[in-house]
mmCIF file of C-alpha atoms in Angstrom:
data_model
loop_
_atom_site.group_PDB
_atom_site.id
_atom_site.type_symbol
_atom_site.label_atom_id
_atom_site.label_comp_id
_atom_site.label_asym_id
_atom_site.label_seq_id
_atom_site.Cartn_x
_atom_site.Cartn_y
_atom_site.Cartn_z
ATOM 1 C CA MET E 16 17.098 -28.967 -31.668
ATOM 2 C CA ARG E 17 19.947 -27.531 -33.772
ATOM 3 C CA ILE E 18 18.863 -23.968 -32.683
ATOM 4 C CA LEU E 19 18.937 -24.947 -29.104
ATOM 5 C CA GLN E 20 22.408 -26.504 -29.493
ATOM 6 C CA TYR E 21 23.750 -23.545 -31.147
ATOM 7 C CA ALA E 22 22.372 -21.222 -28.450
ATOM 8 C CA ILE E 23 23.849 -23.324 -25.698
ATOM 9 C CA LYS E 24 27.171 -23.267 -27.625
ATOM 10 C CA ASN E 25 27.124 -19.445 -27.658
ATOM 11 C CA ILE E 26 26.413 -19.277 -24.010
ATOM 12 C CA LEU E 27 29.449 -21.584 -23.228
ATOM 13 C CA ARG E 28 31.853 -19.783 -25.649
ATOM 14 C CA ASN E 29 31.879 -16.862 -23.302
ATOM 15 C CA SER E 30 30.998 -18.255 -19.886
ATOM 16 C CA PHE E 31 32.098 -15.106 -18.025
ATOM 17 C CA LEU E 32 29.861 -12.868 -19.963
ATOM 18 C CA SER E 33 26.988 -15.356 -19.795
ATOM 19 C CA LEU E 34 27.419 -15.469 -15.931
ATOM 20 C CA SER E 35 27.608 -11.814 -15.688
ATOM 21 C CA THR E 36 24.359 -11.414 -17.752
ATOM 22 C CA THR E 37 22.649 -13.917 -15.720
ATOM 23 C CA LEU E 38 23.637 -12.281 -12.487
ATOM 24 C CA VAL E 39 22.362 -8.936 -13.696
ATOM 25 C CA VAL E 40 18.948 -10.496 -14.487
ATOM 26 C CA ILE E 41 18.886 -12.206 -11.081
ATOM 27 C CA LEU E 42 19.519 -8.875 -9.396
ATOM 28 C CA MET E 43 16.871 -6.952 -11.504
ATOM 29 C CA VAL E 44 14.228 -9.554 -11.012
ATOM 30 C CA PHE E 45 14.940 -9.792 -7.293
ATOM 31 C CA PHE E 46 14.692 -5.986 -6.944
ATOM 32 C CA ILE E 47 11.363 -6.162 -8.717
ATOM 33 C CA SER E 48 10.245 -8.625 -6.078
ATOM 34 C CA ILE E 49 11.384 -6.115 -3.454
ATOM 35 C CA LEU E 50 9.366 -3.364 -5.117
ATOM 36 C CA GLY E 51 6.443 -5.711 -5.412
ATOM 37 C CA PHE E 52 6.557 -5.853 -1.722
ATOM 38 C CA PHE E 53 6.422 -2.134 -1.330
ATOM 39 C CA VAL E 54 3.402 -2.154 -3.628
ATOM 40 C CA TYR E 55 1.698 -4.735 -1.472
ATOM 41 C CA THR E 56 2.605 -2.686 1.673
ATOM 42 C CA THR E 57 1.322 0.475 0.110
ATOM 43 C CA GLU E 58 -1.906 -1.149 -0.890
ATOM 44 C CA GLN E 59 -2.369 -2.484 2.678
ATOM 45 C CA ILE E 60 -1.729 1.058 4.046
ATOM 46 C CA ILE E 61 -4.258 2.551 1.565
ATOM 47 C CA GLU E 62 -6.784 -0.179 2.645
ATOM 48 C CA SER E 63 -6.322 0.538 6.308
ATOM 49 C CA VAL E 64 -6.687 4.213 5.615
ATOM 50 C CA ASN E 65 -9.808 3.662 3.756
ATOM 51 C CA GLU E 66 -11.337 1.619 6.732
ATOM 52 C CA LYS E 67 -10.406 4.398 9.270
ATOM 53 C CA LEU E 68 -11.363 7.488 7.247
ATOM 54 C CA VAL E 69 -14.933 8.611 7.643
ATOM 55 C CA ILE E 70 -16.618 11.406 5.723
ATOM 56 C CA SER E 71 -19.571 13.111 7.466
ATOM 57 C CA LEU E 72 -21.915 15.162 5.348
ATOM 58 C CA TYR E 73 -23.543 17.682 7.754
ATOM 59 C CA LEU E 74 -27.048 18.797 6.712
ATOM 60 C CA GLN E 75 -28.422 22.193 7.139
ATOM 61 C CA PRO E 76 -30.218 22.808 10.417
ATOM 62 C CA TRP E 77 -33.618 22.777 8.769
ATOM 63 C CA ILE E 78 -33.062 19.617 6.702
ATOM 64 C CA SER E 79 -34.129 16.220 7.987
ATOM 65 C CA GLN E 80 -33.887 12.622 6.743
ATOM 66 C CA ASP E 81 -37.284 12.980 4.932
ATOM 67 C CA HIS E 82 -36.399 15.770 2.887
ATOM 68 C CA THR E 83 -36.537 15.040 -0.870
ATOM 69 C CA ARG E 84 -33.053 16.194 -1.529
ATOM 70 C CA VAL E 85 -31.593 14.028 1.266
ATOM 71 C CA VAL E 86 -33.410 10.916 -0.166
ATOM 72 C CA GLU E 87 -31.975 11.779 -3.627
ATOM 73 C CA LEU E 88 -28.443 12.205 -2.205
ATOM 74 C CA GLN E 89 -28.712 8.816 -0.382
ATOM 75 C CA SER E 90 -29.987 7.160 -3.508
ATOM 76 C CA GLU E 91 -27.284 8.558 -5.686
ATOM 77 C CA LEU E 92 -24.661 7.559 -3.145
ATOM 78 C CA ARG E 93 -25.898 3.929 -3.255
ATOM 79 C CA ASN E 94 -26.039 3.757 -7.020
ATOM 80 C CA THR E 95 -22.578 5.524 -7.575
ATOM 81 C CA PHE E 96 -20.691 3.806 -4.768
ATOM 82 C CA PRO E 97 -22.429 0.378 -4.018
ATOM 83 C CA ARG E 98 -19.609 -0.825 -1.787
ATOM 84 C CA VAL E 99 -19.523 2.325 0.429
ATOM 85 C CA GLY E 100 -21.324 2.326 3.656
ATOM 86 C CA GLN E 101 -23.661 5.109 4.720
ATOM 87 C CA GLU E 102 -25.781 5.805 7.793
ATOM 88 C CA TYR E 103 -28.037 8.680 8.550
ATOM 89 C CA ILE E 104 -27.281 10.149 12.014
ATOM 90 C CA SER E 105 -30.044 12.381 13.582
ATOM 91 C CA SER E 106 -28.837 15.180 15.914
ATOM 92 C CA GLU E 107 -30.251 13.215 18.915
ATOM 93 C CA LYS E 108 -28.279 10.168 18.066
ATOM 94 C CA ALA E 109 -25.194 12.183 17.511
ATOM 95 C CA LEU E 110 -25.671 13.735 21.061
ATOM 96 C CA GLU E 111 -26.242 10.291 22.442
ATOM 97 C CA LYS E 112 -22.946 9.034 21.078
ATOM 98 C CA ILE E 113 -21.257 12.040 22.666
ATOM 99 C CA ARG E 114 -22.810 11.267 26.005
ATOM 100 C CA LEU E 115 -21.365 7.789 25.784
ATOM 101 C CA ARG E 116 -17.948 8.586 24.727
ATOM 102 C CA GLU E 117 -17.313 12.072 26.067
ATOM 103 C CA PRO E 118 -19.666 12.831 29.018
ATOM 104 C CA GLN E 119 -17.995 16.222 29.719
ATOM 105 C CA LEU E 120 -18.160 17.373 26.220
ATOM 106 C CA ALA E 121 -21.838 16.411 26.186
ATOM 107 C CA ALA E 122 -22.380 18.507 29.260
ATOM 108 C CA LEU E 123 -20.988 21.467 27.413
ATOM 109 C CA VAL E 124 -23.089 20.865 24.377
ATOM 110 C CA GLU E 125 -26.309 20.521 26.319
ATOM 111 C CA THR E 126 -25.857 23.761 28.096
ATOM 112 C CA GLY E 127 -28.096 25.481 25.596
ATOM 113 C CA SER E 128 -31.718 25.036 25.189
ATOM 114 C CA GLU E 129 -31.478 23.303 21.866
ATOM 115 C CA ASN E 130 -29.298 20.548 20.430
ATOM 116 C CA PRO E 131 -26.591 22.267 18.349
ATOM 117 C CA LEU E 132 -25.605 19.192 16.538
ATOM 118 C CA PRO E 133 -26.881 18.787 12.985
ATOM 119 C CA ASN E 134 -28.250 15.843 11.268
ATOM 120 C CA SER E 135 -25.681 14.071 9.048
ATOM 121 C CA ILE E 136 -24.935 11.243 6.763
ATOM 122 C CA ARG E 137 -21.816 9.239 7.740
ATOM 123 C CA ILE E 138 -19.948 7.630 4.876
ATOM 124 C CA THR E 139 -17.504 4.859 5.419
ATOM 125 C CA LYS E 140 -15.377 2.247 3.473
ATOM 126 C CA LEU E 141 -14.321 4.702 0.682
ATOM 127 C CA GLY E 142 -11.812 3.564 -1.753
ATOM 128 C CA ILE E 143 -8.888 5.880 -2.392
ATOM 129 C CA ASP E 144 -9.858 6.228 -6.001
ATOM 130 C CA THR E 145 -13.458 7.358 -5.100
ATOM 131 C CA TYR E 146 -12.880 10.545 -3.413
ATOM 132 C CA GLU E 147 -12.851 12.720 -6.508
ATOM 133 C CA ARG E 148 -16.099 11.178 -7.673
ATOM 134 C CA LEU E 149 -17.585 11.545 -4.162
ATOM 135 C CA ASN E 150 -16.796 15.259 -4.247
ATOM 136 C CA SER E 151 -18.344 15.675 -7.634
ATOM 137 C CA VAL E 152 -21.535 14.133 -6.347
ATOM 138 C CA VAL E 153 -21.549 16.140 -3.085
ATOM 139 C CA VAL E 154 -20.931 19.404 -4.852
ATOM 140 C CA SER E 155 -24.465 19.181 -6.466
ATOM 141 C CA TYR E 156 -26.077 19.022 -3.069
ATOM 142 C CA LYS E 157 -24.461 22.060 -1.441
ATOM 143 C CA ASP E 158 -27.828 23.508 -1.013
ATOM 144 C CA ILE E 159 -28.692 21.040 1.805
ATOM 145 C CA LEU E 160 -25.175 20.542 3.153
ATOM 146 C CA GLN E 161 -22.831 22.514 5.411
ATOM 147 C CA TYR E 162 -20.327 22.487 2.535
ATOM 148 C CA GLU E 163 -18.226 25.468 3.640
ATOM 149 C CA LYS E 164 -18.043 27.559 6.724
ATOM 150 C CA THR E 165 -19.976 30.843 6.443
ATOM 151 C CA ASP E 166 -19.720 31.645 10.053
ATOM 152 C CA LEU E 167 -16.334 31.970 11.713
ATOM 153 C CA GLN E 168 -17.846 31.079 15.096
ATOM 154 C CA ASN E 169 -19.260 27.656 13.607
ATOM 155 C CA ARG E 170 -17.069 25.098 15.036
ATOM 156 C CA MET E 171 -18.617 22.236 13.217
ATOM 157 C CA VAL E 172 -16.169 20.580 10.768
ATOM 158 C CA THR E 173 -17.716 20.898 7.319
ATOM 159 C CA TYR E 174 -17.498 18.435 4.352
ATOM 160 C CA ARG E 175 -14.920 20.763 2.523
ATOM 161 C CA ASP E 176 -12.775 20.881 5.663
ATOM 162 C CA GLN E 177 -12.594 17.125 5.711
ATOM 163 C CA MET E 178 -11.789 16.798 2.059
ATOM 164 C CA LEU E 179 -9.019 19.371 2.347
ATOM 165 C CA LYS E 180 -7.432 17.217 5.002
ATOM 166 C CA ILE E 181 -7.748 13.960 3.215
ATOM 167 C CA GLU E 182 -6.830 14.977 -0.296
ATOM 168 C CA PRO E 183 -3.040 15.534 0.442
ATOM 169 C CA LEU E 184 -2.890 12.070 2.180
ATOM 170 C CA VAL E 185 -4.639 10.422 -0.871
ATOM 171 C CA GLU E 186 -2.395 12.174 -3.249
ATOM 172 C CA GLN E 187 0.800 11.107 -1.460
ATOM 173 C CA LEU E 188 -0.198 7.476 -1.231
ATOM 174 C CA GLN E 189 -1.113 7.453 -4.956
ATOM 175 C CA ASN E 190 2.222 9.068 -5.896
ATOM 176 C CA ILE E 191 4.121 6.567 -3.845
ATOM 177 C CA GLU E 192 2.205 3.654 -5.680
ATOM 178 C CA TYR E 193 2.801 5.269 -9.115
ATOM 179 C CA GLY E 194 6.445 5.765 -8.301
ATOM 180 C CA VAL E 195 6.886 2.108 -7.322
ATOM 181 C CA TYR E 196 5.200 1.090 -10.503
ATOM 182 C CA ALA E 197 7.468 3.289 -12.523
ATOM 183 C CA MET E 198 10.534 1.744 -10.831
ATOM 184 C CA ILE E 199 9.262 -1.813 -11.711
ATOM 185 C CA ALA E 200 8.785 -0.721 -15.366
ATOM 186 C CA LEU E 201 12.392 0.693 -15.301
ATOM 187 C CA PHE E 202 13.842 -2.677 -14.189
ATOM 188 C CA PHE E 203 11.856 -4.546 -16.864
ATOM 189 C CA LEU E 204 13.329 -2.039 -19.288
ATOM 190 C CA THR E 205 16.766 -2.490 -17.893
ATOM 191 C CA VAL E 206 16.637 -6.318 -18.320
ATOM 192 C CA PHE E 207 15.504 -5.837 -21.981
ATOM 193 C CA ILE E 208 18.361 -3.404 -22.736
ATOM 194 C CA VAL E 209 20.965 -5.488 -21.069
ATOM 195 C CA LEU E 210 20.006 -8.570 -22.998
ATOM 196 C CA TYR E 211 19.724 -6.639 -26.188
ATOM 197 C CA ASN E 212 23.338 -5.346 -25.895
ATOM 198 C CA VAL E 213 24.720 -8.604 -24.819
ATOM 199 C CA ILE E 214 23.287 -10.389 -27.902
ATOM 200 C CA GLY E 215 24.529 -7.517 -30.033
ATOM 201 C CA ASN E 216 27.961 -8.023 -28.774
ATOM 202 C CA PHE E 217 27.815 -11.799 -29.437
ATOM 203 C CA VAL E 218 26.558 -11.141 -32.977
ATOM 204 C CA PHE E 219 29.337 -8.536 -33.534
ATOM 205 C CA PHE E 220 32.134 -10.715 -32.105
ATOM 206 C CA TYR E 221 31.122 -13.840 -34.239
ATOM 207 C CA SER E 222 30.332 -11.824 -37.349
ATOM 208 C CA GLU E 223 32.794 -13.792 -39.414
ATOM 209 C CA GLU E 224 31.310 -17.051 -38.473
ATOM 210 C CA ILE E 225 27.851 -15.587 -39.306
ATOM 211 C CA LYS E 226 29.079 -14.377 -42.760
ATOM 212 C CA VAL E 227 30.122 -17.947 -43.547
ATOM 213 C CA ILE E 228 26.668 -19.325 -42.531
ATOM 214 C CA MET E 229 24.961 -16.618 -44.728
ATOM 215 C CA LEU E 230 27.181 -17.603 -47.621
ATOM 216 C CA VAL E 231 26.453 -21.268 -47.172
ATOM 217 C CA GLY E 232 22.728 -20.438 -47.623
ATOM 218 C CA TRP E 233 21.412 -21.460 -44.209
ATOM 219 C CA SER E 234 17.764 -20.295 -43.403
ATOM 220 C CA PRO E 235 17.342 -16.871 -41.613
ATOM 221 C CA SER E 236 15.457 -18.845 -38.663
ATOM 222 C CA PHE E 237 18.690 -20.680 -37.886
ATOM 223 C CA ILE E 238 20.623 -17.413 -37.933
ATOM 224 C CA TYR E 239 18.210 -15.289 -35.746
ATOM 225 C CA TRP E 240 16.698 -17.686 -33.373
ATOM 226 C CA PRO E 241 19.899 -19.235 -31.764
ATOM 227 C CA PHE E 242 20.734 -15.721 -30.497
ATOM 228 C CA ALA E 243 17.070 -15.016 -29.474
ATOM 229 C CA LEU E 244 16.877 -18.275 -27.579
ATOM 230 C CA GLN E 245 20.226 -17.502 -26.014
ATOM 231 C CA ALA E 246 18.792 -14.265 -24.480
ATOM 232 C CA GLY E 247 15.673 -16.256 -23.438
ATOM 233 C CA ILE E 248 17.796 -18.738 -21.671
ATOM 234 C CA TYR E 249 19.626 -15.917 -19.776
ATOM 235 C CA ALA E 250 16.295 -14.442 -18.776
ATOM 236 C CA PHE E 251 14.688 -17.795 -17.902
ATOM 237 C CA VAL E 252 17.649 -19.010 -15.800
ATOM 238 C CA GLY E 253 18.107 -15.500 -14.037
ATOM 239 C CA SER E 254 14.354 -15.020 -13.347
ATOM 240 C CA THR E 255 14.061 -18.625 -11.944
ATOM 241 C CA ILE E 256 16.812 -18.168 -9.537
ATOM 242 C CA ALA E 257 15.648 -14.779 -8.543
ATOM 243 C CA VAL E 258 12.144 -15.964 -7.880
ATOM 244 C CA ILE E 259 13.367 -18.796 -5.727
ATOM 245 C CA ILE E 260 15.692 -16.474 -3.801
ATOM 246 C CA SER E 261 12.717 -13.913 -3.280
ATOM 247 C CA ILE E 262 10.337 -16.630 -1.936
ATOM 248 C CA LEU E 263 12.891 -18.075 0.462
ATOM 249 C CA PHE E 264 13.918 -14.507 1.511
ATOM 250 C CA PHE E 265 10.334 -13.464 2.361
ATOM 251 C CA SER E 266 9.495 -16.991 3.749
ATOM 252 C CA PHE E 267 12.457 -17.634 6.166
ATOM 253 C CA THR E 268 13.707 -14.039 7.178
ATOM 254 C CA ASN E 269 12.637 -13.175 10.649
ATOM 255 C CA PHE E 270 10.716 -9.980 10.442
ATOM 256 C CA HIS E 271 9.639 -10.161 14.200
ATOM 257 C CA GLU E 272 6.320 -8.625 14.638
ATOM 258 C CA TYR E 273 5.739 -8.302 10.929
ATOM 259 C CA SER E 274 6.098 -11.929 10.175
ATOM 260 C CA ASN E 275 2.415 -12.572 9.615
ATOM 261 C CA PHE E 276 2.229 -9.761 7.412
ATOM 262 C CA VAL E 277 5.191 -10.893 5.417
ATOM 263 C CA ARG E 278 3.697 -14.419 5.073
ATOM 264 C CA SER E 279 0.433 -13.160 3.833
ATOM 265 C CA PHE E 280 2.409 -11.328 1.103
ATOM 266 C CA VAL E 281 4.141 -14.509 0.075
ATOM 267 C CA ASP E 282 0.849 -16.503 -0.004
ATOM 268 C CA ILE E 283 -0.837 -13.777 -2.137
ATOM 269 C CA THR E 284 2.107 -12.923 -4.485
ATOM 270 C CA ALA E 285 3.754 -16.414 -5.053
ATOM 271 C CA PRO E 286 1.748 -17.114 -8.149
ATOM 272 C CA TYR E 287 2.713 -13.755 -9.449
ATOM 273 C CA PHE E 288 6.381 -14.490 -8.668
ATOM 274 C CA LEU E 289 6.118 -17.624 -10.759
ATOM 275 C CA MET E 290 4.510 -15.857 -13.666
ATOM 276 C CA GLU E 291 7.655 -13.574 -13.845
ATOM 277 C CA ILE E 292 9.609 -16.542 -15.242
ATOM 278 C CA PRO E 293 7.745 -17.090 -18.617
ATOM 279 C CA LEU E 294 7.229 -13.262 -18.747
ATOM 280 C CA PHE E 295 10.988 -12.673 -18.638
ATOM 281 C CA PHE E 296 11.652 -15.556 -21.005
ATOM 282 C CA CYS E 297 9.477 -13.839 -23.599
ATOM 283 C CA ILE E 298 11.163 -10.553 -22.918
ATOM 284 C CA GLY E 299 14.574 -12.358 -23.548
ATOM 285 C CA LEU E 300 13.301 -13.815 -26.728
ATOM 286 C CA LEU E 301 12.014 -10.460 -28.059
ATOM 287 C CA SER E 302 15.199 -8.561 -27.002
ATOM 288 C CA GLY E 303 17.518 -11.251 -28.456
ATOM 289 C CA PHE E 304 15.619 -11.517 -31.797
ATOM 290 C CA LEU E 305 15.388 -7.667 -32.234
ATOM 291 C CA SER E 306 19.177 -7.349 -31.545
ATOM 292 C CA ALA E 307 20.110 -10.198 -33.767
ATOM 293 C CA GLN E 308 17.919 -8.833 -36.508
ATOM 294 C CA LYS E 309 19.428 -5.422 -36.278
ATOM 295 C CA TYR E 310 23.105 -6.583 -36.273
ATOM 296 C CA MET E 311 22.527 -9.379 -38.787
ATOM 297 C CA ARG E 312 21.201 -6.698 -41.184
ATOM 298 C CA LEU E 313 24.448 -4.895 -41.011
ATOM 299 C CA ILE E 314 26.384 -8.050 -41.437
ATOM 300 C CA ARG E 315 24.330 -8.907 -44.511
ATOM 301 C CA GLU E 316 24.971 -5.489 -46.044
ATOM 302 C CA ASN E 317 28.690 -5.998 -45.638
ATOM 303 C CA VAL E 318 28.429 -9.438 -47.228
ATOM 304 C CA HIS E 319 26.627 -7.915 -50.341
ATOM 305 C CA GLU E 320 29.110 -5.216 -50.582
ATOM 306 C CA ALA E 321 31.956 -7.652 -50.559
#
């Protein structure tokens, strides 16, 4: 209890600095919530892209579904990517789909005596992190696939063509997500540094009082922990206010046609918002303790020299 009383006493001693520190923490935590919304949005975009992107593995003209290598390929795809959907589409079925969707194109395709469309394996529901692994699997079956164009007159889009179009999109989305996570980490570090410096200033400003406490012989826990708890209180109060503001902001701000999307974000992330409060409290305790320990060491050295 004495430690808590001393921590509160330190906070009230310099109310302006305490208020400024709390406001900085509020802003940092609120910005983290905003960045969390960008992460959620990016993940939803990635999920939407995954649902819409389809990879078609076009088989060589002489390869059918019963071919041993095709059976091996489908089996490996099922074992390696259990959540990925795959469907074998024969040339006849592909032509029938074209007839239903594009009758004029089907008429052009059927001008020849033979069906020019190849048999294929249609892959859906690919996760954005599975494209590289998929490519490593497909490369080993190049002997039965139209992997690259060998004929300039061949108008069929090969697997390699599809991957070359998808890879830049996948890379950009991943870079955006990594960049947002880096920004969140930077804001966490900023809160730590701000609290560390504020507690250092308090210790330095009240160094004479601390010297007296040391000479009296009070325990180190009473010297360190009031400052650590002081930083923890700053972090706790600031993060609590920021979380409340964030939830109210996303819950009651009119986002027009995106309101349902934002509400779903609040429903999913509200527990994570609440977890920020004890997390920042721990960050405050750690930064305050390390700062107090560092500056106390300097004061103790001065006391011994005196």
